[in-house]
Amino acid sequence: MNKIIELAEENILHTYNRYQIVLDHGKGTRLYDSEGKEYLDFFSGIGVYALGYGDKELNDAIKAQVDKLVHCSNLYYNEPAAKAAKKLCDLTGMDKVFFTNSGAEAVEGALKAAIKYAYLKDGRHDHEIIALDHSFHGRTIGALAVTGKAAYREDFAPFVADVKFGNMNDLDSVKNLINDRTCAIIMETVQGEGGIYPANKEFIEGIYKICNEKDILLILDEIQCGLYRTGSVYAWQQYDIKPDIMTTAKALGNGVPIGAFILNKKVADSSLKAGDHGTTYGGNPLATATAGKVLELLESRKILDNVRNLTPYLEQKLDALVDKYDCIKERRGRGFMQGLELTDVAPGEIVNKGIDRGILMLTAGTNVLRLLPPLVITKDDINKMYEILDEVFAS
Ligand SMILES: *Cc1c(COP(=O)(O)O)cnc(C)c1O
């Protein structure tokens, strides 16, 4: 294991302080390192492995597509992309899908669509976007800002549009930022990376109402909280709202890189047109055949029932830890997206102690222990998680 870590550190740019194990393979809700040690998975590759590891039916579908056609570019049609797009439209009640290779790329596309929509409406180049404190939407800078061809770029200026930040669940903090240049409000329905902060009903429905009144586009980033994790297909479906644009990724490929942004008819009809946006790989048959199968399996295996049935038990176990240990301030979350806010102890330390005892977890923000298990966990898995965490916190 140390040899592999050394090789990686010699050759891979050090932008991550990685945990000191090498993951090798997985089965169900368990992962194994290169020395054979078993770990209970409560991170699912950062919310990716919704169906767990080594799923035979999914792997067979992926292998069959590999033997058929991996890539064909967007210059031609392919059946898996058409079918996966139809499924996403059916699941969301929205109208048009653009497939990407990652979450950040889906966010980029969503922003481009919003800026173009506003530009076509009023011809201005000085639109503003409102985002929220603690939000996370990806790591790219706006690849377009450094793209030389004016025809690709001009309609979307300014590149790093003016962005103002309001606060989650503080409607006035957002209202106060709105002016006639505001073209979009982007937010996660449940903030992940920033510390597991779910939007409350009053806030998100208030945002939705203002957006409708002022024709400001509501962009919901469901890359982490979407796809069944919080107890509905997409988390926004638990509120009386509907986004104009939404993003999805992470669980969509169960590990095969794919994302998408999805538009309602209003935006699809009046924003990005032929030539305005593109990607070489995005929506290729391998990724979309995988996504199509993932969506099929999530549904046919009644994964939503598992999330809904086990959420109260998961929350009860986590609440028991909150009650028992002073260093846990509170639990926050929805469904299988849960965080424990810690005091006096760094979440990274808890994750490391968990690794020693055979569980993989995540941190979020500066003081939150984040749990994103595969959606196929059982009551036994939750009991095992509780036992290990009880030991870790006791130590
Ligand atoms: C992970 C994440 C992204 C970025 O996705 P990548 O695939 O890492 O580019 C964007 N938004 C949210 C809410 C995320 O959790």
PDB file of N, CA and C in Angstrom, residues 218-296:
ATOM      1  N   LEU A 218     -34.676  30.247 -11.438  1.00  0.00           N
ATOM      2  CA  LEU A 218     -34.268  29.475 -10.256  1.00  0.00           C
ATOM      3  C   LEU A 218     -33.486  28.242 -10.728  1.00  0.00           C
ATOM      4  N   ILE A 219     -32.204  28.208 -10.357  1.00  0.00           N
ATOM      5  CA  ILE A 219     -31.353  27.059 -10.704  1.00  0.00           C
ATOM      6  C   ILE A 219     -31.142  26.241  -9.443  1.00  0.00           C
ATOM      7  N   LEU A 220     -31.626  25.014  -9.430  1.00  0.00           N
ATOM      8  CA  LEU A 220     -31.404  24.153  -8.271  1.00  0.00           C
ATOM      9  C   LEU A 220     -30.312  23.143  -8.599  1.00  0.00           C
ATOM     10  N   ASP A 221     -29.286  23.139  -7.771  1.00  0.00           N
ATOM     11  CA  ASP A 221     -28.178  22.204  -7.925  1.00  0.00           C
ATOM     12  C   ASP A 221     -28.486  20.974  -7.075  1.00  0.00           C
ATOM     13  N   GLU A 222     -28.835  19.893  -7.752  1.00  0.00           N
ATOM     14  CA  GLU A 222     -29.208  18.646  -7.063  1.00  0.00           C
ATOM     15  C   GLU A 222     -28.150  17.573  -7.291  1.00  0.00           C
ATOM     16  N   ILE A 223     -26.926  18.014  -7.513  1.00  0.00           N
ATOM     17  CA  ILE A 223     -25.858  17.067  -7.849  1.00  0.00           C
ATOM     18  C   ILE A 223     -25.591  16.097  -6.706  1.00  0.00           C
ATOM     19  N   GLN A 224     -25.644  16.601  -5.482  1.00  0.00           N
ATOM     20  CA  GLN A 224     -25.396  15.730  -4.333  1.00  0.00           C
ATOM     21  C   GLN A 224     -26.697  15.224  -3.696  1.00  0.00           C
ATOM     22  N   CYS A 225     -27.680  16.098  -3.548  1.00  0.00           N
ATOM     23  CA  CYS A 225     -28.891  15.719  -2.819  1.00  0.00           C
ATOM     24  C   CYS A 225     -29.906  15.003  -3.693  1.00  0.00           C
ATOM     25  N   GLY A 226     -29.710  15.035  -5.020  1.00  0.00           N
ATOM     26  CA  GLY A 226     -30.701  14.470  -5.929  1.00  0.00           C
ATOM     27  C   GLY A 226     -30.623  12.964  -6.064  1.00  0.00           C
ATOM     28  N   LEU A 227     -31.495  12.429  -6.885  1.00  0.00           N
ATOM     29  CA  LEU A 227     -31.562  11.000  -7.197  1.00  0.00           C
ATOM     30  C   LEU A 227     -31.797  10.135  -5.959  1.00  0.00           C
ATOM     31  N   TYR A 228     -32.927  10.352  -5.327  1.00  0.00           N
ATOM     32  CA  TYR A 228     -33.484   9.479  -4.285  1.00  0.00           C
ATOM     33  C   TYR A 228     -32.869   9.655  -2.896  1.00  0.00           C
ATOM     34  N   ARG A 229     -31.732  10.350  -2.793  1.00  0.00           N
ATOM     35  CA  ARG A 229     -30.988  10.361  -1.531  1.00  0.00           C
ATOM     36  C   ARG A 229     -31.780  10.938  -0.363  1.00  0.00           C
ATOM     37  N   THR A 230     -32.609  11.947  -0.641  1.00  0.00           N
ATOM     38  CA  THR A 230     -33.306  12.591   0.487  1.00  0.00           C
ATOM     39  C   THR A 230     -34.736  12.090   0.671  1.00  0.00           C
ATOM     40  N   GLY A 231     -35.118  11.059  -0.102  1.00  0.00           N
ATOM     41  CA  GLY A 231     -36.454  10.513   0.086  1.00  0.00           C
ATOM     42  C   GLY A 231     -37.458  10.900  -0.989  1.00  0.00           C
ATOM     43  N   SER A 232     -36.983  11.576  -2.028  1.00  0.00           N
ATOM     44  CA  SER A 232     -37.794  11.778  -3.238  1.00  0.00           C
ATOM     45  C   SER A 232     -36.811  11.694  -4.396  1.00  0.00           C
ATOM     46  N   VAL A 233     -37.314  11.579  -5.625  1.00  0.00           N
ATOM     47  CA  VAL A 233     -36.358  11.413  -6.730  1.00  0.00           C
ATOM     48  C   VAL A 233     -35.380  12.590  -6.704  1.00  0.00           C
ATOM     49  N   TYR A 234     -35.919  13.798  -6.776  1.00  0.00           N
ATOM     50  CA  TYR A 234     -35.095  14.984  -6.535  1.00  0.00           C
ATOM     51  C   TYR A 234     -35.608  15.683  -5.279  1.00  0.00           C
ATOM     52  N   ALA A 235     -34.697  16.294  -4.541  1.00  0.00           N
ATOM     53  CA  ALA A 235     -35.075  16.867  -3.240  1.00  0.00           C
ATOM     54  C   ALA A 235     -36.107  17.973  -3.390  1.00  0.00           C
ATOM     55  N   TRP A 236     -36.057  18.737  -4.497  1.00  0.00           N
ATOM     56  CA  TRP A 236     -37.010  19.855  -4.653  1.00  0.00           C
ATOM     57  C   TRP A 236     -38.441  19.357  -4.747  1.00  0.00           C
ATOM     58  N   GLN A 237     -38.626  18.086  -5.083  1.00  0.00           N
ATOM     59  CA  GLN A 237     -39.982  17.560  -5.231  1.00  0.00           C
ATOM     60  C   GLN A 237     -40.710  17.445  -3.894  1.00  0.00           C
ATOM     61  N   GLN A 238     -40.001  17.674  -2.799  1.00  0.00           N
ATOM     62  CA  GLN A 238     -40.667  17.673  -1.486  1.00  0.00           C
ATOM     63  C   GLN A 238     -41.253  19.040  -1.139  1.00  0.00           C
ATOM     64  N   TYR A 239     -41.057  20.024  -2.016  1.00  0.00           N
ATOM     65  CA  TYR A 239     -41.588  21.367  -1.774  1.00  0.00           C
ATOM     66  C   TYR A 239     -42.582  21.712  -2.886  1.00  0.00           C
ATOM     67  N   ASP A 240     -43.311  22.791  -2.681  1.00  0.00           N
ATOM     68  CA  ASP A 240     -44.260  23.228  -3.684  1.00  0.00           C
ATOM     69  C   ASP A 240     -43.557  24.188  -4.649  1.00  0.00           C
ATOM     70  N   ILE A 241     -42.585  23.677  -5.373  1.00  0.00           N
ATOM     71  CA  ILE A 241     -41.769  24.509  -6.265  1.00  0.00           C
ATOM     72  C   ILE A 241     -41.363  23.692  -7.489  1.00  0.00           C
ATOM     73  N   LYS A 242     -40.802  24.388  -8.467  1.00  0.00           N
ATOM     74  CA  LYS A 242     -40.203  23.707  -9.614  1.00  0.00           C
ATOM     75  C   LYS A 242     -39.103  24.613 -10.166  1.00  0.00           C
ATOM     76  N   PRO A 243     -37.905  24.080 -10.355  1.00  0.00           N
ATOM     77  CA  PRO A 243     -36.831  24.938 -10.866  1.00  0.00           C
ATOM     78  C   PRO A 243     -37.019  25.250 -12.352  1.00  0.00           C
ATOM     79  N   ASP A 244     -36.361  26.326 -12.806  1.00  0.00           N
ATOM     80  CA  ASP A 244     -36.301  26.596 -14.243  1.00  0.00           C
ATOM     81  C   ASP A 244     -35.193  25.769 -14.878  1.00  0.00           C
ATOM     82  N   ILE A 245     -34.115  25.612 -14.113  1.00  0.00           N
ATOM     83  CA  ILE A 245     -32.975  24.806 -14.560  1.00  0.00           C
ATOM     84  C   ILE A 245     -32.521  23.993 -13.350  1.00  0.00           C
ATOM     85  N   MET A 246     -32.156  22.749 -13.555  1.00  0.00           N
ATOM     86  CA  MET A 246     -31.573  21.992 -12.444  1.00  0.00           C
ATOM     87  C   MET A 246     -30.364  21.206 -12.929  1.00  0.00           C
ATOM     88  N   THR A 247     -29.498  20.876 -11.986  1.00  0.00           N
ATOM     89  CA  THR A 247     -28.329  20.074 -12.323  1.00  0.00           C
ATOM     90  C   THR A 247     -28.381  18.759 -11.578  1.00  0.00           C
ATOM     91  N   THR A 248     -27.811  17.735 -12.199  1.00  0.00           N
ATOM     92  CA  THR A 248     -27.744  16.415 -11.589  1.00  0.00           C
ATOM     93  C   THR A 248     -26.419  15.788 -12.021  1.00  0.00           C
ATOM     94  N   ALA A 249     -25.849  14.928 -11.201  1.00  0.00           N
ATOM     95  CA  ALA A 249     -24.587  14.247 -11.576  1.00  0.00           C
ATOM     96  C   ALA A 249     -24.357  13.129 -10.571  1.00  0.00           C
ATOM     97  N   LYS A 250     -23.265  13.200  -9.840  1.00  0.00           N
ATOM     98  CA  LYS A 250     -22.859  12.197  -8.842  1.00  0.00           C
ATOM     99  C   LYS A 250     -23.498  10.803  -9.009  1.00  0.00           C
ATOM    100  N   ALA A 251     -24.682  10.555  -8.446  1.00  0.00           N
ATOM    101  CA  ALA A 251     -25.238   9.192  -8.459  1.00  0.00           C
ATOM    102  C   ALA A 251     -25.706   8.752  -9.845  1.00  0.00           C
ATOM    103  N   LEU A 252     -25.814   9.674 -10.766  1.00  0.00           N
ATOM    104  CA  LEU A 252     -26.430   9.373 -12.060  1.00  0.00           C
ATOM    105  C   LEU A 252     -25.717   8.241 -12.805  1.00  0.00           C
ATOM    106  N   GLY A 253     -24.386   8.142 -12.644  1.00  0.00           N
ATOM    107  CA  GLY A 253     -23.646   7.086 -13.342  1.00  0.00           C
ATOM    108  C   GLY A 253     -23.141   5.996 -12.413  1.00  0.00           C
ATOM    109  N   ASN A 254     -23.503   6.066 -11.142  1.00  0.00           N
ATOM    110  CA  ASN A 254     -23.015   5.101 -10.144  1.00  0.00           C
ATOM    111  C   ASN A 254     -21.505   4.864 -10.285  1.00  0.00           C
ATOM    112  N   GLY A 255     -20.765   5.915 -10.639  1.00  0.00           N
ATOM    113  CA  GLY A 255     -19.315   5.791 -10.751  1.00  0.00           C
ATOM    114  C   GLY A 255     -18.790   6.087 -12.145  1.00  0.00           C
ATOM    115  N   VAL A 256     -19.608   5.894 -13.155  1.00  0.00           N
ATOM    116  CA  VAL A 256     -19.208   6.291 -14.513  1.00  0.00           C
ATOM    117  C   VAL A 256     -19.498   7.786 -14.635  1.00  0.00           C
ATOM    118  N   PRO A 257     -18.496   8.580 -15.050  1.00  0.00           N
ATOM    119  CA  PRO A 257     -18.676  10.035 -15.033  1.00  0.00           C
ATOM    120  C   PRO A 257     -19.786  10.517 -15.968  1.00  0.00           C
ATOM    121  N   ILE A 258     -20.779  11.148 -15.402  1.00  0.00           N
ATOM    122  CA  ILE A 258     -21.848  11.775 -16.195  1.00  0.00           C
ATOM    123  C   ILE A 258     -22.595  12.781 -15.321  1.00  0.00           C
ATOM    124  N   GLY A 259     -23.029  13.849 -15.942  1.00  0.00           N
ATOM    125  CA  GLY A 259     -23.881  14.829 -15.287  1.00  0.00           C
ATOM    126  C   GLY A 259     -24.861  15.349 -16.309  1.00  0.00           C
ATOM    127  N   ALA A 260     -25.719  16.255 -15.887  1.00  0.00           N
ATOM    128  CA  ALA A 260     -26.656  16.855 -16.835  1.00  0.00           C
ATOM    129  C   ALA A 260     -27.222  18.130 -16.252  1.00  0.00           C
ATOM    130  N   PHE A 261     -27.565  19.071 -17.141  1.00  0.00           N
ATOM    131  CA  PHE A 261     -28.464  20.125 -16.685  1.00  0.00           C
ATOM    132  C   PHE A 261     -29.753  19.990 -17.476  1.00  0.00           C
ATOM    133  N   ILE A 262     -30.839  20.310 -16.778  1.00  0.00           N
ATOM    134  CA  ILE A 262     -32.171  20.052 -17.314  1.00  0.00           C
ATOM    135  C   ILE A 262     -32.950  21.367 -17.273  1.00  0.00           C
ATOM    136  N   LEU A 263     -33.619  21.687 -18.366  1.00  0.00           N
ATOM    137  CA  LEU A 263     -34.288  22.981 -18.503  1.00  0.00           C
ATOM    138  C   LEU A 263     -35.799  22.811 -18.601  1.00  0.00           C
ATOM    139  N   ASN A 264     -36.536  23.804 -18.118  1.00  0.00           N
ATOM    140  CA  ASN A 264     -37.968  23.804 -18.419  1.00  0.00           C
ATOM    141  C   ASN A 264     -38.163  24.391 -19.817  1.00  0.00           C
ATOM    142  N   LYS A 265     -39.404  24.361 -20.275  1.00  0.00           N
ATOM    143  CA  LYS A 265     -39.668  24.756 -21.660  1.00  0.00           C
ATOM    144  C   LYS A 265     -39.342  26.229 -21.889  1.00  0.00           C
ATOM    145  N   LYS A 266     -39.706  27.055 -20.905  1.00  0.00           N
ATOM    146  CA  LYS A 266     -39.475  28.505 -21.048  1.00  0.00           C
ATOM    147  C   LYS A 266     -38.010  28.801 -21.344  1.00  0.00           C
ATOM    148  N   VAL A 267     -37.124  28.181 -20.585  1.00  0.00           N
ATOM    149  CA  VAL A 267     -35.695  28.459 -20.761  1.00  0.00           C
ATOM    150  C   VAL A 267     -35.161  27.733 -21.996  1.00  0.00           C
ATOM    151  N   ALA A 268     -35.611  26.491 -22.200  1.00  0.00           N
ATOM    152  CA  ALA A 268     -35.118  25.724 -23.349  1.00  0.00           C
ATOM    153  C   ALA A 268     -35.454  26.433 -24.657  1.00  0.00           C
ATOM    154  N   ASP A 269     -36.632  27.059 -24.706  1.00  0.00           N
ATOM    155  CA  ASP A 269     -37.063  27.724 -25.943  1.00  0.00           C
ATOM    156  C   ASP A 269     -36.335  29.039 -26.192  1.00  0.00           C
ATOM    157  N   SER A 270     -35.723  29.593 -25.164  1.00  0.00           N
ATOM    158  CA  SER A 270     -35.179  30.934 -25.341  1.00  0.00           C
ATOM    159  C   SER A 270     -33.848  31.105 -24.611  1.00  0.00           C
ATOM    160  N   SER A 271     -32.893  30.227 -24.919  1.00  0.00           N
ATOM    161  CA  SER A 271     -31.553  30.416 -24.346  1.00  0.00           C
ATOM    162  C   SER A 271     -30.521  29.801 -25.282  1.00  0.00           C
ATOM    163  N   LEU A 272     -30.039  28.615 -24.963  1.00  0.00           N
ATOM    164  CA  LEU A 272     -28.984  28.014 -25.769  1.00  0.00           C
ATOM    165  C   LEU A 272     -29.570  27.415 -27.045  1.00  0.00           C
ATOM    166  N   LYS A 273     -29.014  27.846 -28.193  1.00  0.00           N
ATOM    167  CA  LYS A 273     -29.465  27.264 -29.463  1.00  0.00           C
ATOM    168  C   LYS A 273     -28.281  26.565 -30.135  1.00  0.00           C
ATOM    169  N   ALA A 274     -28.509  25.962 -31.297  1.00  0.00           N
ATOM    170  CA  ALA A 274     -27.454  25.191 -31.958  1.00  0.00           C
ATOM    171  C   ALA A 274     -26.190  26.030 -32.100  1.00  0.00           C
ATOM    172  N   GLY A 275     -25.070  25.495 -31.641  1.00  0.00           N
ATOM    173  CA  GLY A 275     -23.799  26.195 -31.719  1.00  0.00           C
ATOM    174  C   GLY A 275     -23.411  26.905 -30.434  1.00  0.00           C
ATOM    175  N   ASP A 276     -24.362  27.088 -29.520  1.00  0.00           N
ATOM    176  CA  ASP A 276     -24.097  27.841 -28.290  1.00  0.00           C
ATOM    177  C   ASP A 276     -23.371  27.047 -27.215  1.00  0.00           C
ATOM    178  N   HIS A 277     -23.465  25.745 -27.250  1.00  0.00           N
ATOM    179  CA  HIS A 277     -22.868  24.959 -26.177  1.00  0.00           C
ATOM    180  C   HIS A 277     -22.508  23.578 -26.706  1.00  0.00           C
ATOM    181  N   GLY A 278     -21.466  22.981 -26.152  1.00  0.00           N
ATOM    182  CA  GLY A 278     -21.076  21.670 -26.647  1.00  0.00           C
ATOM    183  C   GLY A 278     -20.142  20.938 -25.715  1.00  0.00           C
ATOM    184  N   THR A 279     -19.852  19.696 -26.054  1.00  0.00           N
ATOM    185  CA  THR A 279     -18.922  18.854 -25.324  1.00  0.00           C
ATOM    186  C   THR A 279     -18.583  17.675 -26.225  1.00  0.00           C
ATOM    187  N   THR A 280     -17.328  17.241 -26.191  1.00  0.00           N
ATOM    188  CA  THR A 280     -16.961  16.092 -27.027  1.00  0.00           C
ATOM    189  C   THR A 280     -17.532  14.799 -26.460  1.00  0.00           C
ATOM    190  N   TYR A 281     -17.267  14.574 -25.168  1.00  0.00           N
ATOM    191  CA  TYR A 281     -17.692  13.296 -24.574  1.00  0.00           C
ATOM    192  C   TYR A 281     -19.132  13.290 -24.076  1.00  0.00           C
ATOM    193  N   GLY A 282     -19.599  14.446 -23.621  1.00  0.00           N
ATOM    194  CA  GLY A 282     -20.859  14.517 -22.876  1.00  0.00           C
ATOM    195  C   GLY A 282     -21.983  13.774 -23.571  1.00  0.00           C
ATOM    196  N   GLY A 283     -22.675  12.928 -22.840  1.00  0.00           N
ATOM    197  CA  GLY A 283     -23.800  12.186 -23.402  1.00  0.00           C
ATOM    198  C   GLY A 283     -23.382  11.019 -24.266  1.00  0.00           C
ATOM    199  N   ASN A 284     -22.138  10.549 -24.109  1.00  0.00           N
ATOM    200  CA  ASN A 284     -21.742   9.435 -24.974  1.00  0.00           C
ATOM    201  C   ASN A 284     -22.458   8.153 -24.587  1.00  0.00           C
ATOM    202  N   PRO A 285     -22.512   7.190 -25.523  1.00  0.00           N
ATOM    203  CA  PRO A 285     -23.338   5.998 -25.289  1.00  0.00           C
ATOM    204  C   PRO A 285     -22.930   5.204 -24.048  1.00  0.00           C
ATOM    205  N   LEU A 286     -21.648   5.175 -23.719  1.00  0.00           N
ATOM    206  CA  LEU A 286     -21.245   4.430 -22.520  1.00  0.00           C
ATOM    207  C   LEU A 286     -21.847   5.063 -21.266  1.00  0.00           C
ATOM    208  N   ALA A 287     -21.666   6.380 -21.136  1.00  0.00           N
ATOM    209  CA  ALA A 287     -22.156   7.074 -19.935  1.00  0.00           C
ATOM    210  C   ALA A 287     -23.681   7.074 -19.873  1.00  0.00           C
ATOM    211  N   THR A 288     -24.335   7.283 -21.016  1.00  0.00           N
ATOM    212  CA  THR A 288     -25.799   7.387 -20.974  1.00  0.00           C
ATOM    213  C   THR A 288     -26.468   6.011 -20.870  1.00  0.00           C
ATOM    214  N   ALA A 289     -25.828   4.967 -21.430  1.00  0.00           N
ATOM    215  CA  ALA A 289     -26.374   3.614 -21.230  1.00  0.00           C
ATOM    216  C   ALA A 289     -26.277   3.272 -19.748  1.00  0.00           C
ATOM    217  N   THR A 290     -25.174   3.680 -19.110  1.00  0.00           N
ATOM    218  CA  THR A 290     -25.014   3.457 -17.675  1.00  0.00           C
ATOM    219  C   THR A 290     -26.083   4.213 -16.899  1.00  0.00           C
ATOM    220  N   ALA A 291     -26.241   5.495 -17.215  1.00  0.00           N
ATOM    221  CA  ALA A 291     -27.232   6.310 -16.489  1.00  0.00           C
ATOM    222  C   ALA A 291     -28.632   5.744 -16.680  1.00  0.00           C
ATOM    223  N   GLY A 292     -28.943   5.331 -17.884  1.00  0.00           N
ATOM    224  CA  GLY A 292     -30.261   4.754 -18.151  1.00  0.00           C
ATOM    225  C   GLY A 292     -30.509   3.530 -17.285  1.00  0.00           C
ATOM    226  N   LYS A 293     -29.472   2.683 -17.180  1.00  0.00           N
ATOM    227  CA  LYS A 293     -29.599   1.469 -16.370  1.00  0.00           C
ATOM    228  C   LYS A 293     -29.686   1.820 -14.881  1.00  0.00           C
ATOM    229  N   VAL A 294     -28.885   2.797 -14.444  1.00  0.00           N
ATOM    230  CA  VAL A 294     -28.936   3.226 -13.032  1.00  0.00           C
ATOM    231  C   VAL A 294     -30.350   3.706 -12.688  1.00  0.00           C
ATOM    232  N   LEU A 295     -30.913   4.538 -13.552  1.00  0.00           N
ATOM    233  CA  LEU A 295     -32.267   5.062 -13.290  1.00  0.00           C
ATOM    234  C   LEU A 295     -33.283   3.925 -13.259  1.00  0.00           C
ATOM    235  N   GLU A 296     -33.107   2.966 -14.169  1.00  0.00           N
ATOM    236  CA  GLU A 296     -34.016   1.816 -14.204  1.00  0.00           C
ATOM    237  C   GLU A 296     -33.915   1.001 -12.904  1.00  0.00           C
TER     238      GLU A 296
END
